[in-house]
């Protein structure tokens, strides 16, 4: 694993955006695995800036997102579909037909998960997967558990995840209790993985995930087994290692 130390959130975003843009330049028709949350927002802003300068072209890029809340319609401003359109897709020349997320309104969980896994397979897998990490070490919405979940699945969110994400909703009762997420196997099959972490509130989990034992109790710890992972974290997030 390569670790790049950034000064702060802005520096982390710029360093990570450099890696994403290198991927797009090297393989213009790449499949990007994208993430939501506050960690990647700065990266998307930086990519948009470079796109506006004419340095980046998304016209042949395909994207698959990690996860989506169950029960939120695409026009709900807290759905990840809405997030991706607001923070990236509407601001660059990506072809919307080539952007994919799990369908939060699917009626049949099992069918939706199968559909999403097949879709990723049919695209030839993910070239570069961007990941943030939750305070409990979750990646996508793969919560701590007794075993690693393999494929796309529907998960019951942990109380700590609901608590962390309530800042985006009017009240905690509005935070969905379930979500669809790519599984650990799907994430681990990505050719390259880029993890971004910022802030001292994540310092403890960075230590556990990347320097502790590999365990499903800390889902991100499995990334230690991948042979092409880049962690870009700011000084605060790296303060305990
Ligand atoms: C959410 C998302 C994850 C994200 C995590 C951390 O639960 N499903 O993909 O990595 O939160 O979010 P943040 O970057 O806001 O700390």
PDB file of C-alpha atoms and ligand atoms in Angstrom:
ATOM      1  CA  UNK A   1       0.000   0.000   0.000  1.00  0.00           C
ATOM      2  CA  UNK A   2       1.221   3.474  -0.818  1.00  0.00           C
ATOM      3  CA  UNK A   3       0.454   6.242   1.655  1.00  0.00           C
ATOM      4  CA  UNK A   4       0.481   9.864   0.599  1.00  0.00           C
ATOM      5  CA  UNK A   5       0.433  12.351   3.430  1.00  0.00           C
ATOM      6  CA  UNK A   6      -1.449  15.554   2.690  1.00  0.00           C
ATOM      7  CA  UNK A   7      -1.337  18.776   4.699  1.00  0.00           C
ATOM      8  CA  UNK A   8      -5.067  19.197   4.979  1.00  0.00           C
ATOM      9  CA  UNK A   9      -8.388  18.417   3.270  1.00  0.00           C
ATOM     10  CA  UNK A  10      -7.652  20.668   0.294  1.00  0.00           C
ATOM     11  CA  UNK A  11      -4.235  19.135  -0.263  1.00  0.00           C
ATOM     12  CA  UNK A  12      -5.699  15.621   0.133  1.00  0.00           C
ATOM     13  CA  UNK A  13      -8.367  16.432  -2.459  1.00  0.00           C
ATOM     14  CA  UNK A  14      -5.815  17.760  -4.931  1.00  0.00           C
ATOM     15  CA  UNK A  15      -3.469  14.791  -4.537  1.00  0.00           C
ATOM     16  CA  UNK A  16      -6.330  12.316  -4.938  1.00  0.00           C
ATOM     17  CA  UNK A  17      -7.753  14.239  -7.915  1.00  0.00           C
ATOM     18  CA  UNK A  18      -4.327  13.972  -9.565  1.00  0.00           C
ATOM     19  CA  UNK A  19      -4.502  10.183  -9.289  1.00  0.00           C
ATOM     20  CA  UNK A  20      -8.042  10.073 -10.703  1.00  0.00           C
ATOM     21  CA  UNK A  21      -7.152  12.352 -13.582  1.00  0.00           C
ATOM     22  CA  UNK A  22      -4.044  10.286 -14.359  1.00  0.00           C
ATOM     23  CA  UNK A  23      -6.380   7.278 -14.649  1.00  0.00           C
ATOM     24  CA  UNK A  24      -8.690   9.145 -17.028  1.00  0.00           C
ATOM     25  CA  UNK A  25      -5.791  10.392 -19.147  1.00  0.00           C
ATOM     26  CA  UNK A  26      -4.099   6.970 -19.315  1.00  0.00           C
ATOM     27  CA  UNK A  27      -7.366   5.158 -20.116  1.00  0.00           C
ATOM     28  CA  UNK A  28     -10.020   7.589 -21.410  1.00  0.00           C
ATOM     29  CA  UNK A  29     -12.678   4.845 -21.487  1.00  0.00           C
ATOM     30  CA  UNK A  30     -12.000   3.679 -17.937  1.00  0.00           C
ATOM     31  CA  UNK A  31     -14.573   2.498 -15.399  1.00  0.00           C
ATOM     32  CA  UNK A  32     -14.413   4.617 -12.271  1.00  0.00           C
ATOM     33  CA  UNK A  33     -15.921   3.415  -9.008  1.00  0.00           C
ATOM     34  CA  UNK A  34     -17.196   6.541  -7.294  1.00  0.00           C
ATOM     35  CA  UNK A  35     -18.056   7.396  -3.712  1.00  0.00           C
ATOM     36  CA  UNK A  36     -20.179   9.884  -1.805  1.00  0.00           C
ATOM     37  CA  UNK A  37     -19.845  11.481   1.639  1.00  0.00           C
ATOM     38  CA  UNK A  38     -17.906  14.600   2.554  1.00  0.00           C
ATOM     39  CA  UNK A  39     -14.471  13.092   1.841  1.00  0.00           C
ATOM     40  CA  UNK A  40     -14.671  13.062  -1.999  1.00  0.00           C
ATOM     41  CA  UNK A  41     -16.411  16.428  -2.493  1.00  0.00           C
ATOM     42  CA  UNK A  42     -13.106  18.338  -2.713  1.00  0.00           C
ATOM     43  CA  UNK A  43     -11.822  15.837  -5.277  1.00  0.00           C
ATOM     44  CA  UNK A  44     -14.866  16.362  -7.473  1.00  0.00           C
ATOM     45  CA  UNK A  45     -14.439  20.149  -7.209  1.00  0.00           C
ATOM     46  CA  UNK A  46     -10.834  19.834  -8.321  1.00  0.00           C
ATOM     47  CA  UNK A  47     -11.728  17.545 -11.232  1.00  0.00           C
ATOM     48  CA  UNK A  48     -14.405  20.007 -12.365  1.00  0.00           C
ATOM     49  CA  UNK A  49     -11.846  22.835 -12.280  1.00  0.00           C
ATOM     50  CA  UNK A  50      -9.434  20.873 -14.466  1.00  0.00           C
ATOM     51  CA  UNK A  51     -12.277  19.885 -16.785  1.00  0.00           C
ATOM     52  CA  UNK A  52     -13.239  23.559 -17.170  1.00  0.00           C
ATOM     53  CA  UNK A  53      -9.646  24.384 -18.058  1.00  0.00           C
ATOM     54  CA  UNK A  54      -9.803  21.781 -20.828  1.00  0.00           C
ATOM     55  CA  UNK A  55      -7.390  19.387 -19.126  1.00  0.00           C
ATOM     56  CA  UNK A  56      -9.830  16.527 -18.574  1.00  0.00           C
ATOM     57  CA  UNK A  57     -12.336  14.763 -20.787  1.00  0.00           C
ATOM     58  CA  UNK A  58     -15.007  12.513 -19.264  1.00  0.00           C
ATOM     59  CA  UNK A  59     -16.779  11.744 -22.546  1.00  0.00           C
ATOM     60  CA  UNK A  60     -15.718   8.085 -22.629  1.00  0.00           C
ATOM     61  CA  UNK A  61     -15.697   7.470 -18.866  1.00  0.00           C
ATOM     62  CA  UNK A  62     -18.155   5.062 -17.227  1.00  0.00           C
ATOM     63  CA  UNK A  63     -18.920   5.300 -13.523  1.00  0.00           C
ATOM     64  CA  UNK A  64     -20.405   2.905 -11.002  1.00  0.00           C
ATOM     65  CA  UNK A  65     -21.167   4.156  -7.536  1.00  0.00           C
ATOM     66  CA  UNK A  66     -20.518   2.182  -4.401  1.00  0.00           C
ATOM     67  CA  UNK A  67     -23.857   2.507  -2.719  1.00  0.00           C
ATOM     68  CA  UNK A  68     -27.309   4.067  -2.452  1.00  0.00           C
ATOM     69  CA  UNK A  69     -29.852   4.503   0.337  1.00  0.00           C
ATOM     70  CA  UNK A  70     -32.841   2.219   0.136  1.00  0.00           C
ATOM     71  CA  UNK A  71     -36.165   4.008  -0.157  1.00  0.00           C
ATOM     72  CA  UNK A  72     -34.952   7.383  -1.437  1.00  0.00           C
ATOM     73  CA  UNK A  73     -36.137   8.521  -4.854  1.00  0.00           C
ATOM     74  CA  UNK A  74     -33.537   9.977  -7.229  1.00  0.00           C
ATOM     75  CA  UNK A  75     -34.981  13.480  -6.777  1.00  0.00           C
ATOM     76  CA  UNK A  76     -34.549  13.295  -2.991  1.00  0.00           C
ATOM     77  CA  UNK A  77     -31.668  15.658  -2.251  1.00  0.00           C
ATOM     78  CA  UNK A  78     -30.135  13.082   0.112  1.00  0.00           C
ATOM     79  CA  UNK A  79     -30.047  10.261  -2.413  1.00  0.00           C
ATOM     80  CA  UNK A  80     -26.596   9.431  -3.692  1.00  0.00           C
ATOM     81  CA  UNK A  81     -27.954   9.756  -7.232  1.00  0.00           C
ATOM     82  CA  UNK A  82     -28.777  13.396  -6.450  1.00  0.00           C
ATOM     83  CA  UNK A  83     -25.380  13.892  -4.770  1.00  0.00           C
ATOM     84  CA  UNK A  84     -23.459  12.591  -7.776  1.00  0.00           C
ATOM     85  CA  UNK A  85     -25.420  14.736 -10.213  1.00  0.00           C
ATOM     86  CA  UNK A  86     -24.998  17.808  -8.044  1.00  0.00           C
ATOM     87  CA  UNK A  87     -21.296  17.385  -7.258  1.00  0.00           C
ATOM     88  CA  UNK A  88     -19.962  15.933 -10.492  1.00  0.00           C
ATOM     89  CA  UNK A  89     -22.113  14.570 -13.310  1.00  0.00           C
ATOM     90  CA  UNK A  90     -23.946  17.807 -14.151  1.00  0.00           C
ATOM     91  CA  UNK A  91     -20.662  19.728 -14.238  1.00  0.00           C
ATOM     92  CA  UNK A  92     -18.515  17.640 -16.569  1.00  0.00           C
ATOM     93  CA  UNK A  93     -19.049  16.005 -19.962  1.00  0.00           C
ATOM     94  CA  UNK A  94     -19.682  12.488 -18.691  1.00  0.00           C
ATOM     95  CA  UNK A  95     -22.453  10.741 -20.642  1.00  0.00           C
ATOM     96  CA  UNK A  96     -25.271  10.251 -18.099  1.00  0.00           C
ATOM     97  CA  UNK A  97     -26.113   6.954 -19.820  1.00  0.00           C
ATOM     98  CA  UNK A  98     -22.715   5.712 -18.634  1.00  0.00           C
ATOM     99  CA  UNK A  99     -23.255   6.535 -14.956  1.00  0.00           C
ATOM    100  CA  UNK A 100     -24.654   3.844 -12.671  1.00  0.00           C
ATOM    101  CA  UNK A 101     -25.842   3.572  -9.080  1.00  0.00           C
ATOM    102  CA  UNK A 102     -27.905   0.942  -7.282  1.00  0.00           C
ATOM    103  CA  UNK A 103     -31.619   1.726  -7.598  1.00  0.00           C
ATOM    104  CA  UNK A 104     -32.765   2.753  -4.122  1.00  0.00           C
ATOM    105  CA  UNK A 105     -36.399   2.276  -5.114  1.00  0.00           C
ATOM    106  CA  UNK A 106     -36.031  -1.284  -6.388  1.00  0.00           C
ATOM    107  CA  UNK A 107     -38.869  -3.532  -5.262  1.00  0.00           C
ATOM    108  CA  UNK A 108     -36.890  -6.730  -5.006  1.00  0.00           C
ATOM    109  CA  UNK A 109     -33.614  -6.448  -3.049  1.00  0.00           C
ATOM    110  CA  UNK A 110     -32.170  -9.698  -4.304  1.00  0.00           C
ATOM    111  CA  UNK A 111     -32.856  -8.912  -7.967  1.00  0.00           C
ATOM    112  CA  UNK A 112     -31.444  -5.419  -7.636  1.00  0.00           C
ATOM    113  CA  UNK A 113     -28.218  -6.714  -6.077  1.00  0.00           C
ATOM    114  CA  UNK A 114     -27.830  -9.331  -8.809  1.00  0.00           C
ATOM    115  CA  UNK A 115     -28.505  -6.719 -11.470  1.00  0.00           C
ATOM    116  CA  UNK A 116     -25.810  -4.425 -10.064  1.00  0.00           C
ATOM    117  CA  UNK A 117     -23.184  -7.169  -9.810  1.00  0.00           C
ATOM    118  CA  UNK A 118     -23.921  -8.297 -13.374  1.00  0.00           C
ATOM    119  CA  UNK A 119     -23.688  -4.737 -14.586  1.00  0.00           C
ATOM    120  CA  UNK A 120     -20.231  -4.262 -13.037  1.00  0.00           C
ATOM    121  CA  UNK A 121     -19.120  -7.567 -14.537  1.00  0.00           C
ATOM    122  CA  UNK A 122     -20.440  -6.603 -17.969  1.00  0.00           C
ATOM    123  CA  UNK A 123     -18.384  -3.400 -17.817  1.00  0.00           C
ATOM    124  CA  UNK A 124     -15.271  -5.501 -17.293  1.00  0.00           C
ATOM    125  CA  UNK A 125     -14.872  -4.489 -13.637  1.00  0.00           C
ATOM    126  CA  UNK A 126     -13.700  -1.270 -12.053  1.00  0.00           C
ATOM    127  CA  UNK A 127     -10.364   0.244 -13.075  1.00  0.00           C
ATOM    128  CA  UNK A 128     -10.084   2.655 -10.151  1.00  0.00           C
ATOM    129  CA  UNK A 129     -12.311   2.593  -7.095  1.00  0.00           C
ATOM    130  CA  UNK A 130     -12.485   5.699  -4.933  1.00  0.00           C
ATOM    131  CA  UNK A 131     -13.327   5.071  -1.272  1.00  0.00           C
ATOM    132  CA  UNK A 132     -13.980   7.104   1.834  1.00  0.00           C
ATOM    133  CA  UNK A 133     -14.152   5.392   5.192  1.00  0.00           C
ATOM    134  CA  UNK A 134     -16.686   5.603   8.003  1.00  0.00           C
ATOM    135  CA  UNK A 135     -15.711   6.033  11.667  1.00  0.00           C
ATOM    136  CA  UNK A 136     -16.325   2.325  12.281  1.00  0.00           C
ATOM    137  CA  UNK A 137     -14.174   1.345   9.297  1.00  0.00           C
ATOM    138  CA  UNK A 138     -17.045   0.851   6.876  1.00  0.00           C
ATOM    139  CA  UNK A 139     -16.364   1.139   3.156  1.00  0.00           C
ATOM    140  CA  UNK A 140     -19.324   1.782   0.902  1.00  0.00           C
ATOM    141  CA  UNK A 141     -21.938   0.655   3.386  1.00  0.00           C
ATOM    142  CA  UNK A 142     -20.151  -2.555   4.355  1.00  0.00           C
ATOM    143  CA  UNK A 143     -20.641  -2.370   8.093  1.00  0.00           C
ATOM    144  CA  UNK A 144     -18.567  -4.241  10.711  1.00  0.00           C
ATOM    145  CA  UNK A 145     -19.777  -7.830  10.857  1.00  0.00           C
ATOM    146  CA  UNK A 146     -18.725 -11.378  11.638  1.00  0.00           C
ATOM    147  CA  UNK A 147     -17.850 -12.107   8.014  1.00  0.00           C
ATOM    148  CA  UNK A 148     -17.082 -10.089   4.889  1.00  0.00           C
ATOM    149  CA  UNK A 149     -20.112  -9.770   2.583  1.00  0.00           C
ATOM    150  CA  UNK A 150     -19.098 -10.574  -0.958  1.00  0.00           C
ATOM    151  CA  UNK A 151     -21.404  -9.182  -3.609  1.00  0.00           C
ATOM    152  CA  UNK A 152     -23.800  -6.243  -3.723  1.00  0.00           C
ATOM    153  CA  UNK A 153     -26.241  -6.550  -0.843  1.00  0.00           C
ATOM    154  CA  UNK A 154     -28.807  -4.645   1.138  1.00  0.00           C
ATOM    155  CA  UNK A 155     -27.568  -3.757   4.634  1.00  0.00           C
ATOM    156  CA  UNK A 156     -29.135  -2.557   7.832  1.00  0.00           C
ATOM    157  CA  UNK A 157     -27.158   0.533   8.780  1.00  0.00           C
ATOM    158  CA  UNK A 158     -25.518   0.652  12.197  1.00  0.00           C
ATOM    159  CA  UNK A 159     -26.666   3.192  14.751  1.00  0.00           C
ATOM    160  CA  UNK A 160     -23.263   4.954  14.537  1.00  0.00           C
ATOM    161  CA  UNK A 161     -23.579   5.292  10.745  1.00  0.00           C
ATOM    162  CA  UNK A 162     -27.104   6.688  11.034  1.00  0.00           C
ATOM    163  CA  UNK A 163     -25.825   9.082  13.696  1.00  0.00           C
ATOM    164  CA  UNK A 164     -22.875  10.201  11.505  1.00  0.00           C
ATOM    165  CA  UNK A 165     -25.092  10.737   8.479  1.00  0.00           C
ATOM    166  CA  UNK A 166     -27.927  12.534  10.258  1.00  0.00           C
ATOM    167  CA  UNK A 167     -26.140  15.875   9.681  1.00  0.00           C
ATOM    168  CA  UNK A 168     -27.389  15.710   6.087  1.00  0.00           C
ATOM    169  CA  UNK A 169     -31.051  15.132   7.037  1.00  0.00           C
ATOM    170  CA  UNK A 170     -33.656  17.226   8.828  1.00  0.00           C
ATOM    171  CA  UNK A 171     -33.905  14.748  11.644  1.00  0.00           C
ATOM    172  CA  UNK A 172     -32.432  11.378  12.568  1.00  0.00           C
ATOM    173  CA  UNK A 173     -35.791   9.742  11.767  1.00  0.00           C
ATOM    174  CA  UNK A 174     -35.379  10.799   8.143  1.00  0.00           C
ATOM    175  CA  UNK A 175     -32.099   8.888   7.742  1.00  0.00           C
ATOM    176  CA  UNK A 176     -32.826   5.648   5.856  1.00  0.00           C
ATOM    177  CA  UNK A 177     -32.204   2.508   7.890  1.00  0.00           C
ATOM    178  CA  UNK A 178     -31.128   0.366   4.944  1.00  0.00           C
ATOM    179  CA  UNK A 179     -28.855   0.800   1.956  1.00  0.00           C
ATOM    180  CA  UNK A 180     -27.570  -1.076  -1.071  1.00  0.00           C
ATOM    181  CA  UNK A 181     -23.826  -1.408  -1.284  1.00  0.00           C
ATOM    182  CA  UNK A 182     -21.222  -3.107  -3.426  1.00  0.00           C
ATOM    183  CA  UNK A 183     -19.784  -5.979  -1.440  1.00  0.00           C
ATOM    184  CA  UNK A 184     -16.217  -6.469  -0.273  1.00  0.00           C
ATOM    185  CA  UNK A 185     -15.475  -8.898  -3.110  1.00  0.00           C
ATOM    186  CA  UNK A 186     -16.656  -6.388  -5.709  1.00  0.00           C
ATOM    187  CA  UNK A 187     -14.538  -3.649  -4.141  1.00  0.00           C
ATOM    188  CA  UNK A 188     -11.504  -5.942  -3.865  1.00  0.00           C
ATOM    189  CA  UNK A 189     -11.805  -6.891  -7.539  1.00  0.00           C
ATOM    190  CA  UNK A 190     -11.142  -3.289  -8.573  1.00  0.00           C
ATOM    191  CA  UNK A 191      -7.806  -3.043 -10.324  1.00  0.00           C
ATOM    192  CA  UNK A 192      -6.740  -0.046  -8.267  1.00  0.00           C
ATOM    193  CA  UNK A 193      -8.180   1.433  -5.066  1.00  0.00           C
ATOM    194  CA  UNK A 194      -7.820   5.007  -3.865  1.00  0.00           C
ATOM    195  CA  UNK A 195      -8.849   5.696  -0.261  1.00  0.00           C
ATOM    196  CA  UNK A 196      -9.213   9.242   1.023  1.00  0.00           C
ATOM    197  CA  UNK A 197      -9.441  10.089   4.700  1.00  0.00           C
ATOM    198  CA  UNK A 198      -9.294  13.398   6.487  1.00  0.00           C
ATOM    199  CA  UNK A 199      -9.631  14.721  10.017  1.00  0.00           C
ATOM    200  CA  UNK A 200      -8.460  13.703  13.490  1.00  0.00           C
ATOM    201  CA  UNK A 201     -11.807  12.035  14.193  1.00  0.00           C
ATOM    202  CA  UNK A 202     -10.681   9.343  11.707  1.00  0.00           C
ATOM    203  CA  UNK A 203      -7.133   8.921  13.141  1.00  0.00           C
ATOM    204  CA  UNK A 204      -8.029   5.942  15.351  1.00  0.00           C
ATOM    205  CA  UNK A 205      -9.825   4.048  12.590  1.00  0.00           C
ATOM    206  CA  UNK A 206      -6.998   4.739  10.092  1.00  0.00           C
ATOM    207  CA  UNK A 207      -4.612   3.085  12.556  1.00  0.00           C
ATOM    208  CA  UNK A 208      -6.915   0.075  13.059  1.00  0.00           C
ATOM    209  CA  UNK A 209      -7.800  -0.351   9.383  1.00  0.00           C
ATOM    210  CA  UNK A 210      -4.359  -0.086   7.833  1.00  0.00           C
ATOM    211  CA  UNK A 211      -2.030  -1.148  10.647  1.00  0.00           C
ATOM    212  CA  UNK A 212      -4.199  -3.538  12.697  1.00  0.00           C
ATOM    213  CA  UNK A 213      -5.342  -7.089  12.017  1.00  0.00           C
ATOM    214  CA  UNK A 214      -7.438  -7.851   8.951  1.00  0.00           C
ATOM    215  CA  UNK A 215     -10.915  -8.494  10.336  1.00  0.00           C
ATOM    216  CA  UNK A 216     -14.543  -8.093   9.239  1.00  0.00           C
ATOM    217  CA  UNK A 217     -15.001  -6.109  12.459  1.00  0.00           C
ATOM    218  CA  UNK A 218     -13.092  -3.353  10.600  1.00  0.00           C
ATOM    219  CA  UNK A 219     -14.220  -3.789   6.972  1.00  0.00           C
ATOM    220  CA  UNK A 220     -11.577  -1.439   5.511  1.00  0.00           C
ATOM    221  CA  UNK A 221      -8.818  -3.644   6.978  1.00  0.00           C
ATOM    222  CA  UNK A 222      -9.357  -6.071   4.049  1.00  0.00           C
ATOM    223  CA  UNK A 223      -7.764  -3.426   1.816  1.00  0.00           C
ATOM    224  CA  UNK A 224      -4.393  -4.485   3.268  1.00  0.00           C
ATOM    225  CA  UNK A 225      -4.788  -7.635   1.136  1.00  0.00           C
ATOM    226  CA  UNK A 226      -5.168  -5.723  -2.153  1.00  0.00           C
ATOM    227  CA  UNK A 227      -1.996  -5.240  -4.144  1.00  0.00           C
ATOM    228  CA  UNK A 228      -2.699  -1.782  -5.527  1.00  0.00           C
ATOM    229  CA  UNK A 229      -4.086   0.508  -2.852  1.00  0.00           C
ATOM    230  CA  UNK A 230      -3.245   4.163  -2.398  1.00  0.00           C
ATOM    231  CA  UNK A 231      -4.232   5.899   0.811  1.00  0.00           C
ATOM    232  CA  UNK A 232      -4.281   9.691   0.630  1.00  0.00           C
ATOM    233  CA  UNK A 233      -4.843  11.092   4.093  1.00  0.00           C
ATOM    234  CA  UNK A 234      -4.201  14.385   5.782  1.00  0.00           C
ATOM    235  CA  UNK A 235      -1.855  14.875   8.725  1.00  0.00           C
ATOM    236  CA  UNK A 236      -4.743  14.838  11.197  1.00  0.00           C
ATOM    237  CA  UNK A 237      -6.005  11.439   9.962  1.00  0.00           C
ATOM    238  CA  UNK A 238      -2.461  10.050  10.075  1.00  0.00           C
ATOM    239  CA  UNK A 239      -1.690  11.482  13.516  1.00  0.00           C
ATOM    240  CA  UNK A 240      -1.924   8.101  15.302  1.00  0.00           C
ATOM    241  CA  UNK A 241       0.444   6.157  13.064  1.00  0.00           C
TER     242      UNK A 241
HETATM  243  C1  LIG B   1     -21.117   7.066   4.127  1.00  0.00           C
HETATM  244  C2  LIG B   1     -20.856   6.457   2.743  1.00  0.00           C
HETATM  245  C3  LIG B   1     -19.431   5.975   2.600  1.00  0.00           C
HETATM  246  C4  LIG B   1     -18.490   7.041   3.093  1.00  0.00           C
HETATM  247  C5  LIG B   1     -18.696   7.255   4.576  1.00  0.00           C
HETATM  248  C6  LIG B   1     -17.783   8.315   5.168  1.00  0.00           C
HETATM  249  O1  LIG B   1     -21.684   6.183   5.020  1.00  0.00           O
HETATM  250  N1  LIG B   1     -21.729   5.404   2.416  1.00  0.00           N
HETATM  251  O2  LIG B   1     -19.183   5.634   1.251  1.00  0.00           O
HETATM  252  O3  LIG B   1     -17.163   6.664   2.838  1.00  0.00           O
HETATM  253  O4  LIG B   1     -20.028   7.626   4.805  1.00  0.00           O
HETATM  254  O5  LIG B   1     -18.315   9.565   4.924  1.00  0.00           O
HETATM  255  P1  LIG B   1     -17.547  10.926   5.108  1.00  0.00           P
HETATM  256  O6  LIG B   1     -16.602  10.999   3.975  1.00  0.00           O
HETATM  257  O7  LIG B   1     -18.625  11.968   5.036  1.00  0.00           O
HETATM  258  O8  LIG B   1     -16.879  10.847   6.442  1.00  0.00           O
END
